[in-house]
Amino acid sequence: MTRSARADRLLAECRLIAEMSEEVERTTRRFLTPPVAAVHEHLRHRMKALGMAVTVDAVGNLRGIWQPEYAGSPRFVLGSHIDTVPNAGAFDGVLGVVMALELVASAQAAALPLALEVIAFSEEEGVRFGVPFLGSRAVAGRFDPQLLALRDLEGVPVETAIRDFGLDPAQIDQASVAHDAVGYLEIHIEQGPVLEAEGLQLGVVTGIVGQTRCELTFSGHANHAGTTPMHLRSDAMTAAAEWILAVENLALESDGAFIATVGKALAKPNASNVIAGSVCLSLDLRSERDDLRDQAVFELLERASAIARRRGLICVGKIQMQQPAVSMDEQMTAYLAESVEASGFPVRRLPSGAGHDAMVMATRLPTAMLFLRSPGGISHHPDESVVAEDLDAALLVAELFLSRIARIQDNKPL
Ligand code: GLV
Ligand code: MN
Ligand code: MN
């Protein structure tokens, strides 16, 4: 298949949005930071040009609704997120949003009797406040008001971040998706190597692994690195190192039943000639099985306490977030798989190891997800990329999928 001009246009749009960043020459766009307003401005313009009604809800999700002229058209929701990890690629999240807008254009051209809501979710990565899915939690009607008290590294609470962005946290309840919505589809890069290894362009997601995120702090005593003998130290750094290796070992021993990552470490005072007084670590643990995930987290928190006890330190751990594994909706996923097949592509079903807004939306709406292969399996990195021909393939499939949904809702045969 030759690449289309529209695939090239969408790729260029993702690259343009990647320049809207908190940092020069790197893409970093955390929840409700100033570049998010620039992305809103860009997407608002795009949505208005498509004749969509545009709003920003109280948690900062940008939402556009296309309502065709046929009265009573059911509403289908499309979307993905516009926040990023630090030093991100250009496609994780944003690709799903710009493709959703392209699908609105095709639905209009085909006069599809389907109202479409496109949501650019404001927060999925959990980078700024440690807890992910703040945007989709609000849309799914599952935003716990206690989340408003979470603070970022500068001590700013979620509530203040929302107000500073010109929004009113008291209105978050109203962000809940409308009752007439019939389903949700998210298009996303795979962020792993499976599709590419099998020579496939597309994948149909069966479910999304559950995840737990924790924060754990070892506290000892900061002291002089030159004068304190090795046996008289309370070194938080060596305790942290021992625990990080324990995390790796337990995950290796599980033989793939779960995976675990310590991706963040903050030492204090963080100076080369001072023994670390404290080290704060993150833990991200994921599994298709919620019971195994809970067991592993429990075991690792126990091991941290044992390491701290043996070394004469204190250890405090807290679970910041637990998101159960979810299955995608069977019927929606069957429609998606049929659309993949009818478009001439092999149907490859696979689970997602990455978290997605779809895992929260699935608690509220029948949800399906379509993956595009990730060259080199690279994601959460500036080298993240996507193949133009795969965008064409995904658009073809999603157009067919939406026309099926419209016919089903209209009580017409497939
Ligand atoms: C989101 O990308 C996640 O899986 O952490
Ligand atoms: Mn991501
Ligand atoms: Mn993502």
Short mmCIF file of C-alpha atoms and ligand atoms in Angstrom, two decimals:
data_model
loop_
_atom_site.label_atom_id
_atom_site.label_comp_id
_atom_site.label_asym_id
_atom_site.label_seq_id
_atom_site.Cartn_x
_atom_site.Cartn_y
_atom_site.Cartn_z
CA MET A 1 0.00 0.00 0.00
CA THR A 2 1.42 3.43 -0.87
CA ARG A 3 1.34 6.08 1.80
CA SER A 4 -1.33 8.74 1.46
CA ALA A 5 -1.01 12.49 1.73
CA ARG A 6 -3.32 12.42 4.74
CA ALA A 7 -1.00 10.01 6.61
CA ASP A 8 1.90 12.38 5.95
CA ARG A 9 -0.24 15.31 7.10
CA LEU A 10 -1.14 13.55 10.37
CA LEU A 11 2.48 12.62 11.03
CA ALA A 12 3.51 16.24 10.46
CA GLU A 13 0.76 17.37 12.84
CA CYS A 14 2.06 15.05 15.59
CA ARG A 15 5.58 16.42 15.08
CA LEU A 16 4.25 19.97 15.24
CA ILE A 17 2.39 19.26 18.50
CA ALA A 18 5.59 17.66 19.91
CA GLU A 19 7.18 21.11 19.71
CA MET A 20 4.62 22.41 22.23
CA SER A 21 6.75 21.57 25.22
CA GLU A 22 7.90 22.67 28.66
CA GLU A 23 11.49 22.17 27.52
CA VAL A 24 13.56 23.40 24.60
CA GLU A 25 14.33 20.69 22.03
CA ARG A 26 12.67 17.95 24.12
CA THR A 27 9.01 17.03 24.35
CA THR A 28 7.78 17.21 27.92
CA ARG A 29 4.18 18.19 28.49
CA ARG A 30 2.82 17.44 31.92
CA PHE A 31 -0.77 17.89 33.05
CA LEU A 32 -2.03 21.49 32.74
CA THR A 33 1.37 23.06 32.16
CA PRO A 34 1.45 26.05 29.73
CA PRO A 35 2.14 24.03 26.54
CA VAL A 36 -1.12 22.16 27.15
CA ALA A 37 -2.89 25.46 26.43
CA ALA A 38 -0.98 25.68 23.14
CA VAL A 39 -2.12 22.16 22.20
CA HIS A 40 -5.69 23.10 23.11
CA GLU A 41 -5.44 26.16 20.89
CA HIS A 42 -4.20 24.06 17.97
CA LEU A 43 -6.81 21.32 18.40
CA ARG A 44 -9.62 23.78 19.08
CA HIS A 45 -8.89 25.39 15.74
CA ARG A 46 -8.94 21.97 14.04
CA MET A 47 -12.19 20.96 15.73
CA LYS A 48 -13.92 24.24 14.86
CA ALA A 49 -12.81 23.90 11.24
CA LEU A 50 -14.64 20.54 11.28
CA GLY A 51 -17.79 22.23 12.59
CA MET A 52 -17.49 20.64 16.04
CA ALA A 53 -18.76 22.21 19.27
CA VAL A 54 -15.68 22.60 21.49
CA THR A 55 -15.39 22.76 25.28
CA VAL A 56 -12.73 22.20 27.94
CA ASP A 57 -14.08 20.32 30.95
CA ALA A 58 -13.07 21.05 34.55
CA VAL A 59 -10.15 18.61 34.54
CA GLY A 60 -8.73 20.10 31.34
CA ASN A 61 -9.91 17.56 28.75
CA LEU A 62 -10.51 19.27 25.40
CA ARG A 63 -13.72 17.90 23.90
CA GLY A 64 -15.22 18.37 20.47
CA ILE A 65 -18.62 17.09 19.42
CA TRP A 66 -19.71 16.54 15.85
CA GLN A 67 -23.49 16.27 15.66
CA PRO A 68 -24.80 15.27 12.23
CA GLU A 69 -28.10 16.61 11.04
CA TYR A 70 -29.97 13.36 11.59
CA ALA A 71 -31.91 13.79 14.80
CA GLY A 72 -31.26 11.22 17.48
CA SER A 73 -27.92 10.01 16.10
CA PRO A 74 -26.20 7.97 18.80
CA ARG A 75 -22.90 9.29 20.15
CA PHE A 76 -19.62 7.43 19.82
CA VAL A 77 -16.49 8.59 21.65
CA LEU A 78 -12.95 8.63 20.22
CA GLY A 79 -9.79 9.91 21.86
CA SER A 80 -6.46 9.59 23.58
CA HIS A 81 -4.20 11.79 25.71
CA ILE A 82 -2.11 14.91 25.09
CA ASP A 83 0.17 14.84 28.16
CA THR A 84 3.58 13.19 27.82
CA VAL A 85 6.38 11.66 29.83
CA PRO A 86 9.60 13.72 30.14
CA ASN A 87 11.66 13.67 26.93
CA ALA A 88 8.86 11.91 25.09
CA GLY A 89 8.27 10.84 21.52
CA ALA A 90 5.76 12.55 19.26
CA PHE A 91 3.10 9.83 18.99
CA ASP A 92 2.16 8.34 22.36
CA GLY A 93 -1.36 9.70 22.87
CA VAL A 94 -1.37 12.56 20.36
CA LEU A 95 -1.57 10.18 17.39
CA GLY A 96 -4.91 8.85 18.67
CA VAL A 97 -6.30 12.37 18.94
CA VAL A 98 -5.31 13.57 15.47
CA MET A 99 -6.52 10.28 13.95
CA ALA A 100 -9.83 10.74 15.74
CA LEU A 101 -10.23 14.15 14.09
CA GLU A 102 -9.46 12.58 10.72
CA LEU A 103 -12.22 10.05 11.40
CA VAL A 104 -14.65 12.90 12.04
CA ALA A 105 -13.75 14.28 8.60
CA SER A 106 -14.35 10.87 6.99
CA ALA A 107 -17.63 10.40 8.88
CA GLN A 108 -18.78 13.77 7.57
CA ALA A 109 -17.75 12.88 4.01
CA ALA A 110 -19.67 9.58 4.30
CA ALA A 111 -22.68 11.33 5.94
CA LEU A 112 -22.51 8.78 8.75
CA PRO A 113 -25.54 8.99 11.05
CA LEU A 114 -23.33 8.95 14.13
CA ALA A 115 -22.51 11.79 16.51
CA LEU A 116 -18.81 11.74 17.34
CA GLU A 117 -17.18 13.11 20.46
CA VAL A 118 -13.39 13.47 20.32
CA ILE A 119 -11.64 13.78 23.68
CA ALA A 120 -8.05 14.98 24.05
CA PHE A 121 -7.50 13.66 27.58
CA SER A 122 -5.49 16.03 29.73
CA GLU A 123 -3.65 13.48 31.84
CA GLU A 124 -2.80 9.82 31.33
CA GLU A 125 0.86 9.42 32.25
CA GLY A 126 0.79 10.21 35.95
CA VAL A 127 4.04 12.16 35.66
CA ARG A 128 3.18 15.42 37.39
CA PHE A 129 1.12 14.10 40.34
CA GLY A 130 2.15 10.43 40.48
CA VAL A 131 -1.37 9.20 39.71
CA PRO A 132 -2.35 8.59 36.09
CA PHE A 133 -5.66 8.89 34.18
CA LEU A 134 -6.83 12.10 35.88
CA GLY A 135 -8.56 13.10 32.62
CA SER A 136 -10.35 9.84 31.84
CA ARG A 137 -11.31 9.28 35.49
CA ALA A 138 -13.41 12.45 35.28
CA VAL A 139 -15.00 11.44 31.97
CA ALA A 140 -15.82 7.98 33.34
CA GLY A 141 -17.40 9.60 36.41
CA ARG A 142 -14.73 8.09 38.68
CA PHE A 143 -12.74 11.13 39.79
CA ASP A 144 -12.19 10.76 43.53
CA PRO A 145 -12.20 14.30 45.05
CA GLN A 146 -9.23 13.24 47.23
CA LEU A 147 -7.11 13.41 44.07
CA LEU A 148 -7.43 17.20 44.25
CA ALA A 149 -5.06 17.21 47.24
CA LEU A 150 -2.17 15.43 45.46
CA ARG A 151 0.87 17.69 45.10
CA ASP A 152 3.51 17.94 42.41
CA LEU A 153 7.25 18.30 43.13
CA GLU A 154 6.85 22.05 43.62
CA GLY A 155 4.10 21.45 46.20
CA VAL A 156 1.27 22.63 43.91
CA PRO A 157 -1.96 20.67 44.54
CA VAL A 158 -4.08 19.34 41.66
CA GLU A 159 -6.83 21.71 42.74
CA THR A 160 -4.55 24.75 42.31
CA ALA A 161 -3.22 23.48 38.97
CA ILE A 162 -6.82 23.27 37.75
CA ARG A 163 -7.66 26.78 38.99
CA ASP A 164 -4.43 28.22 37.55
CA PHE A 165 -5.49 26.82 34.18
CA GLY A 166 -8.70 28.85 34.46
CA LEU A 167 -10.95 25.91 35.35
CA ASP A 168 -13.22 25.21 38.29
CA PRO A 169 -12.59 21.94 40.17
CA ALA A 170 -16.12 22.10 41.60
CA GLN A 171 -17.40 21.31 38.09
CA ILE A 172 -15.51 18.01 37.69
CA ASP A 173 -18.70 15.98 38.17
CA GLN A 174 -20.06 17.55 35.01
CA ALA A 175 -17.17 16.13 32.95
CA SER A 176 -18.83 12.72 33.03
CA VAL A 177 -19.57 11.43 29.52
CA ALA A 178 -23.15 11.86 28.26
CA HIS A 179 -25.57 8.99 28.90
CA ASP A 180 -26.33 8.54 25.21
CA ALA A 181 -22.73 7.51 24.41
CA VAL A 182 -22.63 3.98 22.99
CA GLY A 183 -18.92 3.18 22.99
CA TYR A 184 -15.30 4.30 22.99
CA LEU A 185 -12.46 3.55 20.56
CA GLU A 186 -8.83 4.49 21.19
CA ILE A 187 -6.16 4.26 18.50
CA HIS A 188 -2.63 4.11 19.92
CA ILE A 189 0.86 2.97 19.07
CA GLU A 190 1.68 -0.47 20.49
CA GLN A 191 4.74 0.84 22.38
CA GLY A 192 6.24 -2.65 22.23
CA PRO A 193 7.92 -4.95 19.69
CA VAL A 194 5.28 -7.67 19.09
CA LEU A 195 3.56 -6.45 15.91
CA GLU A 196 6.77 -5.47 14.17
CA ALA A 197 8.39 -8.81 15.04
CA GLU A 198 5.48 -10.60 13.37
CA GLY A 199 5.50 -8.34 10.32
CA LEU A 200 2.07 -6.92 11.19
CA GLN A 201 0.80 -3.37 10.93
CA LEU A 202 -2.16 -3.51 13.31
CA GLY A 203 -3.27 -5.21 16.51
CA VAL A 204 -6.60 -5.61 18.26
CA VAL A 205 -6.24 -5.11 22.00
CA THR A 206 -7.83 -7.80 24.17
CA GLY A 207 -7.21 -6.19 27.54
CA ILE A 208 -4.91 -3.92 29.50
CA VAL A 209 -2.73 -5.11 32.37
CA GLY A 210 -3.45 -3.84 35.86
CA GLN A 211 -0.93 -1.58 37.51
CA THR A 212 0.08 -0.42 40.96
CA ARG A 213 2.25 2.61 41.60
CA CYS A 214 3.96 3.15 44.96
CA GLU A 215 6.29 5.67 46.52
CA LEU A 216 8.82 4.43 49.02
CA THR A 217 11.31 6.42 51.10
CA PHE A 218 14.35 5.07 52.93
CA SER A 219 15.50 7.49 55.64
CA GLY A 220 18.89 7.21 57.35
CA HIS A 221 21.36 9.94 58.31
CA ALA A 222 23.19 12.27 55.98
CA ASN A 223 26.82 12.52 57.03
CA HIS A 224 30.32 13.28 55.80
CA ALA A 225 31.47 10.92 53.02
CA GLY A 226 35.13 11.27 54.02
CA THR A 227 34.99 10.86 57.78
CA THR A 228 32.20 8.34 58.46
CA PRO A 229 33.53 4.73 58.55
CA MET A 230 31.58 2.28 56.44
CA HIS A 231 30.23 0.32 59.42
CA LEU A 232 28.92 3.45 61.15
CA ARG A 233 26.71 4.72 58.34
CA SER A 234 22.94 4.87 57.91
CA ASP A 235 23.13 5.15 54.16
CA ALA A 236 19.76 5.48 52.43
CA MET A 237 21.36 5.06 48.99
CA THR A 238 22.74 1.57 49.59
CA ALA A 239 19.42 0.48 51.11
CA ALA A 240 17.66 1.84 48.02
CA ALA A 241 20.10 0.00 45.75
CA GLU A 242 19.51 -3.29 47.58
CA TRP A 243 15.77 -2.88 47.27
CA ILE A 244 15.91 -1.94 43.57
CA LEU A 245 17.76 -5.20 42.91
CA ALA A 246 15.22 -7.10 45.01
CA VAL A 247 12.47 -5.64 42.78
CA GLU A 248 14.31 -6.77 39.67
CA ASN A 249 14.97 -10.25 41.05
CA LEU A 250 11.41 -10.87 42.15
CA ALA A 251 10.10 -9.79 38.74
CA LEU A 252 12.64 -12.02 36.95
CA GLU A 253 11.67 -14.97 39.17
CA SER A 254 7.99 -14.44 38.29
CA ASP A 255 8.84 -15.47 34.72
CA GLY A 256 6.69 -12.79 33.12
CA ALA A 257 3.72 -13.09 35.50
CA PHE A 258 4.42 -9.47 36.42
CA ILE A 259 6.93 -6.79 35.51
CA ALA A 260 8.27 -4.15 37.86
CA THR A 261 10.16 -0.90 37.41
CA VAL A 262 11.85 1.56 39.72
CA GLY A 263 12.04 4.50 37.32
CA LYS A 264 12.46 7.40 39.70
CA ALA A 265 14.92 8.03 42.54
CA LEU A 266 15.31 11.23 44.48
CA ALA A 267 18.25 11.33 46.89
CA LYS A 268 18.71 14.00 49.53
CA PRO A 269 20.87 16.00 49.78
CA ASN A 270 22.08 14.53 46.46
CA ALA A 271 25.73 15.54 46.75
CA SER A 272 28.72 13.36 45.89
CA ASN A 273 30.51 13.97 49.21
CA VAL A 274 27.46 13.44 51.46
CA ILE A 275 26.05 10.05 52.49
CA ALA A 276 22.42 10.07 51.34
CA GLY A 277 20.08 10.91 54.23
CA SER A 278 17.01 9.81 52.34
CA VAL A 279 16.09 8.30 49.01
CA CYS A 280 12.57 8.38 47.63
CA LEU A 281 11.82 5.72 45.00
CA SER A 282 8.93 4.91 42.71
CA LEU A 283 7.61 1.43 42.00
CA ASP A 284 5.49 0.61 38.95
CA LEU A 285 4.28 -2.99 38.92
CA ARG A 286 2.02 -4.51 36.25
CA SER A 287 0.34 -7.83 35.65
CA GLU A 288 -2.57 -9.34 33.78
CA ARG A 289 -3.52 -10.95 37.13
CA ASP A 290 -4.66 -8.62 39.90
CA ASP A 291 -4.03 -11.22 42.64
CA LEU A 292 -0.39 -11.70 41.55
CA ARG A 293 0.09 -7.94 41.36
CA ASP A 294 -1.25 -7.44 44.90
CA GLN A 295 0.91 -10.28 46.23
CA ALA A 296 4.06 -8.92 44.58
CA VAL A 297 3.50 -5.39 45.87
CA PHE A 298 2.95 -6.75 49.39
CA GLU A 299 6.11 -8.85 49.17
CA LEU A 300 8.22 -5.93 47.91
CA LEU A 301 6.99 -3.56 50.63
CA GLU A 302 7.84 -6.27 53.20
CA ARG A 303 11.32 -6.65 51.73
CA ALA A 304 11.86 -2.89 51.90
CA SER A 305 10.97 -2.93 55.61
CA ALA A 306 13.34 -5.87 56.21
CA ILE A 307 16.20 -4.11 54.38
CA ALA A 308 15.59 -0.92 56.38
CA ARG A 309 15.47 -2.85 59.70
CA ARG A 310 18.68 -4.72 58.99
CA ARG A 311 20.47 -1.50 58.05
CA GLY A 312 19.05 0.55 60.93
CA LEU A 313 17.01 2.84 58.69
CA ILE A 314 13.36 3.77 58.49
CA CYS A 315 11.27 2.93 55.47
CA VAL A 316 7.86 4.39 54.65
CA GLY A 317 5.96 3.14 51.63
CA LYS A 318 2.62 4.20 50.25
CA ILE A 319 0.47 2.88 47.45
CA GLN A 320 -0.42 5.81 45.23
CA MET A 321 -2.59 4.07 42.70
CA GLN A 322 -4.03 0.65 41.91
CA GLN A 323 -5.77 0.10 38.62
CA PRO A 324 -7.23 -3.36 38.03
CA ALA A 325 -6.58 -5.19 34.75
CA VAL A 326 -9.46 -4.74 32.31
CA SER A 327 -10.74 -6.65 29.32
CA MET A 328 -11.88 -4.76 26.29
CA ASP A 329 -15.58 -5.11 25.50
CA GLU A 330 -16.19 -8.41 23.72
CA GLN A 331 -18.76 -7.12 21.24
CA MET A 332 -16.94 -3.86 20.38
CA THR A 333 -13.71 -5.81 19.97
CA ALA A 334 -15.45 -8.32 17.71
CA TYR A 335 -16.68 -5.44 15.50
CA LEU A 336 -13.14 -4.07 15.43
CA ALA A 337 -11.63 -7.46 14.56
CA GLU A 338 -14.22 -7.90 11.78
CA SER A 339 -13.28 -4.47 10.43
CA VAL A 340 -9.58 -5.40 10.46
CA GLU A 341 -10.35 -8.60 8.55
CA ALA A 342 -12.73 -6.95 6.10
CA SER A 343 -10.05 -4.34 5.36
CA GLY A 344 -7.70 -7.14 4.30
CA PHE A 345 -5.38 -7.29 7.33
CA PRO A 346 -4.62 -10.28 9.56
CA VAL A 347 -6.35 -10.11 12.94
CA ARG A 348 -3.71 -10.20 15.68
CA ARG A 349 -5.15 -9.99 19.18
CA LEU A 350 -2.78 -8.91 21.94
CA PRO A 351 -2.90 -7.52 25.47
CA SER A 352 -1.50 -4.09 26.29
CA GLY A 353 1.31 -3.78 28.83
CA ALA A 354 1.01 0.00 28.75
CA GLY A 355 -1.79 1.80 30.54
CA HIS A 356 -4.30 3.73 28.44
CA ASP A 357 -7.30 5.97 28.97
CA ALA A 358 -9.22 3.02 27.48
CA MET A 359 -8.73 1.10 30.74
CA VAL A 360 -10.69 3.72 32.64
CA MET A 361 -13.20 4.37 29.85
CA ALA A 362 -13.87 0.60 29.78
CA THR A 363 -15.42 0.92 33.25
CA ARG A 364 -18.03 3.25 31.78
CA LEU A 365 -18.50 2.44 28.07
CA PRO A 366 -18.10 -0.59 25.80
CA THR A 367 -14.50 0.00 24.75
CA ALA A 368 -12.15 -1.24 22.03
CA MET A 369 -8.55 -0.38 21.15
CA LEU A 370 -6.58 -0.56 17.93
CA PHE A 371 -2.76 -0.68 17.98
CA LEU A 372 -0.35 0.45 15.28
CA ARG A 373 3.06 -1.22 15.25
CA SER A 374 5.90 0.63 16.97
CA PRO A 375 9.12 0.55 14.92
CA GLY A 376 11.88 -0.93 17.08
CA GLY A 377 9.33 -1.33 19.87
CA ILE A 378 10.48 2.10 21.06
CA SER A 379 8.26 4.40 23.10
CA HIS A 380 8.56 6.90 25.97
CA HIS A 381 11.68 8.05 24.10
CA PRO A 382 12.31 10.72 21.43
CA ASP A 383 13.06 7.94 18.89
CA GLU A 384 9.45 6.73 19.12
CA SER A 385 8.03 6.56 15.60
CA VAL A 386 5.22 5.23 13.47
CA VAL A 387 4.93 4.09 9.83
CA ALA A 388 2.83 6.28 7.51
CA GLU A 389 1.32 3.24 5.75
CA ASP A 390 0.12 1.97 9.14
CA LEU A 391 -1.85 5.18 9.66
CA ASP A 392 -3.60 4.54 6.35
CA ALA A 393 -4.32 0.97 7.43
CA ALA A 394 -5.69 2.07 10.81
CA LEU A 395 -7.86 4.79 9.26
CA LEU A 396 -9.32 2.31 6.79
CA VAL A 397 -10.17 -0.09 9.63
CA ALA A 398 -11.57 2.60 11.92
CA GLU A 399 -13.73 4.07 9.14
CA LEU A 400 -15.23 0.65 8.50
CA PHE A 401 -15.66 0.10 12.25
CA LEU A 402 -17.54 3.40 12.66
CA SER A 403 -19.76 2.72 9.67
CA ARG A 404 -20.62 -0.66 11.26
CA ILE A 405 -21.42 1.00 14.56
CA ALA A 406 -23.64 3.52 12.75
CA ARG A 407 -25.50 0.74 10.93
CA ILE A 408 -25.97 -1.30 14.09
CA GLN A 409 -27.29 1.71 15.95
CA ASP A 410 -29.56 2.43 13.01
CA ASN A 411 -30.82 -1.19 13.18
CA LYS A 412 -29.49 -1.85 9.71
CA PRO A 413 -27.74 -5.14 8.90
CA LEU A 414 -23.93 -5.10 8.85
C1 GLV B 1 1.52 4.97 30.13
O1 GLV B 1 2.09 5.18 29.08
C2 GLV B 1 1.94 3.92 30.98
O2 GLV B 1 1.67 2.75 30.64
O3 GLV B 1 2.61 4.19 31.98
MN MN B 2 2.79 6.90 27.67
MN MN B 3 -0.29 6.65 25.84
#
